[in-house]
Amino acid sequence: LDNAKAAVEERVAAIQGKLEEERLGAAAKLTEMGAKLETAILSNFQLEDQNVSLQNAKDDAMKVLLEKEAALEEFKSTIATMKEDSYSSVSQLSEEVSKLRTAKIVAEEQVSILTAKL
């Protein structure tokens, strides 16, 4: 009976030792997983910060792009207006040149008539 009791106690001690060993292994794994989780959380925060920075940079770039597009449209409008004004000016100048040529012809005819009368 004593031998059986000693064997049972020895078996209980072995099981308790194995349990303690497994508990320590599980605790070590839990600590390791906690460290990995902390690292992942830190990486996630860094990625979120980078995402915010990239979004801000994108927003700034879009703002600049929209401003440049607006300036380009205004420039195109100005160029179109200047072309229209230029065509109008050329047309007016052509009319003036035509009137001056007609006036010159009339003046030459009058000089010719006056010269003939003299």
GROMACS .gro file of C-alpha atoms in nm:
model
  118
    1LEU     CA    1   0.000   0.000   0.000
    2ASP     CA    2   0.284   0.232   0.084
    3ASN     CA    3   0.443   0.148  -0.247
    4ALA     CA    4   0.119   0.221  -0.430
    5LYS     CA    5   0.080   0.548  -0.238
    6ALA     CA    6   0.438   0.642  -0.318
    7ALA     CA    7   0.383   0.554  -0.684
    8VAL     CA    8   0.067   0.765  -0.694
    9GLU     CA    9   0.245   1.055  -0.524
   10GLU     CA   10   0.532   1.018  -0.766
   11ARG     CA   11   0.288   1.010  -1.057
   12VAL     CA   12   0.104   1.319  -0.918
   13ALA     CA   13   0.438   1.500  -0.877
   14ALA     CA   14   0.535   1.412  -1.236
   15ILE     CA   15   0.198   1.533  -1.366
   16GLN     CA   16   0.226   1.853  -1.158
   17GLY     CA   17   0.579   1.905  -1.292
   18LYS     CA   18   0.459   1.855  -1.646
   19LEU     CA   19   0.164   2.088  -1.583
   20GLU     CA   20   0.398   2.354  -1.442
   21GLU     CA   21   0.624   2.313  -1.743
   22GLU     CA   22   0.328   2.350  -1.981
   23ARG     CA   23   0.200   2.650  -1.781
   24LEU     CA   24   0.541   2.818  -1.808
   25GLY     CA   25   0.553   2.741  -2.182
   26ALA     CA   26   0.205   2.882  -2.229
   27ALA     CA   27   0.297   3.191  -2.026
   28ALA     CA   28   0.609   3.241  -2.242
   29LYS     CA   29   0.403   3.204  -2.561
   30LEU     CA   30   0.144   3.444  -2.422
   31THR     CA   31   0.419   3.698  -2.345
   32GLU     CA   32   0.562   3.651  -2.694
   33MET     CA   33   0.220   3.693  -2.855
   34GLY     CA   34   0.157   4.001  -2.640
   35ALA     CA   35   0.485   4.153  -2.765
   36LYS     CA   36   0.391   4.070  -3.124
   37LEU     CA   37   0.047   4.221  -3.072
   38GLU     CA   38   0.203   4.537  -2.928
   39THR     CA   39   0.437   4.557  -3.227
   40ALA     CA   40   0.144   4.508  -3.464
   41ILE     CA   41  -0.056   4.780  -3.287
   42LEU     CA   42   0.241   5.019  -3.307
   43SER     CA   43   0.284   4.938  -3.678
   44ASN     CA   44  -0.087   4.997  -3.729
   45PHE     CA   45  -0.061   5.341  -3.564
   46GLN     CA   46   0.237   5.425  -3.783
   47LEU     CA   47   0.049   5.314  -4.094
   48GLU     CA   48  -0.252   5.522  -3.991
   49ASP     CA   49  -0.024   5.825  -3.945
   50GLN     CA   50   0.131   5.763  -4.288
   51ASN     CA   51  -0.216   5.726  -4.436
   52VAL     CA   52  -0.323   6.059  -4.286
   53SER     CA   53  -0.004   6.223  -4.416
   54LEU     CA   54  -0.057   6.077  -4.762
   55GLN     CA   55  -0.422   6.186  -4.762
   56ASN     CA   56  -0.317   6.539  -4.664
   57ALA     CA   57  -0.053   6.541  -4.939
   58LYS     CA   58  -0.313   6.416  -5.187
   59ASP     CA   59  -0.560   6.684  -5.078
   60ASP     CA   60  -0.291   6.953  -5.113
   61ALA     CA   61  -0.195   6.824  -5.457
   62MET     CA   62  -0.560   6.819  -5.566
   63LYS     CA   63  -0.603   7.176  -5.442
   64VAL     CA   64  -0.298   7.289  -5.641
   65LEU     CA   65  -0.418   7.095  -5.945
   66LEU     CA   66  -0.763   7.255  -5.927
   67GLU     CA   67  -0.607   7.600  -5.892
   68LYS     CA   68  -0.383   7.536  -6.194
   69GLU     CA   69  -0.675   7.402  -6.396
   70ALA     CA   70  -0.877   7.713  -6.308
   71ALA     CA   71  -0.583   7.935  -6.405
   72LEU     CA   72  -0.547   7.744  -6.732
   73GLU     CA   73  -0.916   7.789  -6.813
   74GLU     CA   74  -0.891   8.160  -6.734
   75PHE     CA   75  -0.580   8.184  -6.954
   76LYS     CA   76  -0.761   8.003  -7.239
   77SER     CA   77  -1.053   8.241  -7.202
   78THR     CA   78  -0.819   8.540  -7.208
   79ILE     CA   79  -0.644   8.405  -7.519
   80ALA     CA   80  -0.981   8.354  -7.692
   81THR     CA   81  -1.088   8.708  -7.603
   82MET     CA   82  -0.756   8.846  -7.728
   83LYS     CA   83  -0.796   8.654  -8.055
   84GLU     CA   84  -1.146   8.793  -8.100
   85ASP     CA   85  -1.020   9.143  -8.023
   86SER     CA   86  -0.731   9.089  -8.264
   87TYR     CA   87  -0.963   8.972  -8.543
   88SER     CA   88  -1.187   9.271  -8.475
   89SER     CA   89  -0.889   9.508  -8.482
   90VAL     CA   90  -0.759   9.356  -8.806
   91SER     CA   91  -1.104   9.393  -8.959
   92GLN     CA   92  -1.125   9.756  -8.846
   93LEU     CA   93  -0.776   9.825  -8.979
   94SER     CA   94  -0.866   9.663  -9.312
   95GLU     CA   95  -1.171   9.889  -9.337
   96GLU     CA   96  -0.959  10.196  -9.255
   97VAL     CA   97  -0.698  10.098  -9.515
   98SER     CA   98  -0.974  10.046  -9.771
   99LYS     CA   99  -1.122  10.391  -9.691
  100LEU     CA  100  -0.777  10.552  -9.716
  101ARG     CA  101  -0.714  10.386 -10.053
  102THR     CA  102  -1.050  10.509 -10.176
  103ALA     CA  103  -0.973  10.859 -10.044
  104LYS     CA  104  -0.633  10.845 -10.215
  105ILE     CA  105  -0.790  10.745 -10.546
  106VAL     CA  106  -1.044  11.027 -10.514
  107ALA     CA  107  -0.768  11.273 -10.423
  108GLU     CA  108  -0.556  11.158 -10.720
  109GLU     CA  109  -0.856  11.200 -10.951
  110GLN     CA  110  -0.918  11.551 -10.817
  111VAL     CA  111  -0.549  11.637 -10.862
  112SER     CA  112  -0.572  11.502 -11.214
  113ILE     CA  113  -0.880  11.716 -11.285
  114LEU     CA  114  -0.718  12.026 -11.133
  115THR     CA  115  -0.399  11.963 -11.328
  116ALA     CA  116  -0.597  11.933 -11.649
  117LYS     CA  117  -0.778  12.262 -11.580
  118LEU     CA  118  -0.453  12.445 -11.524
   0.00000   0.00000   0.00000
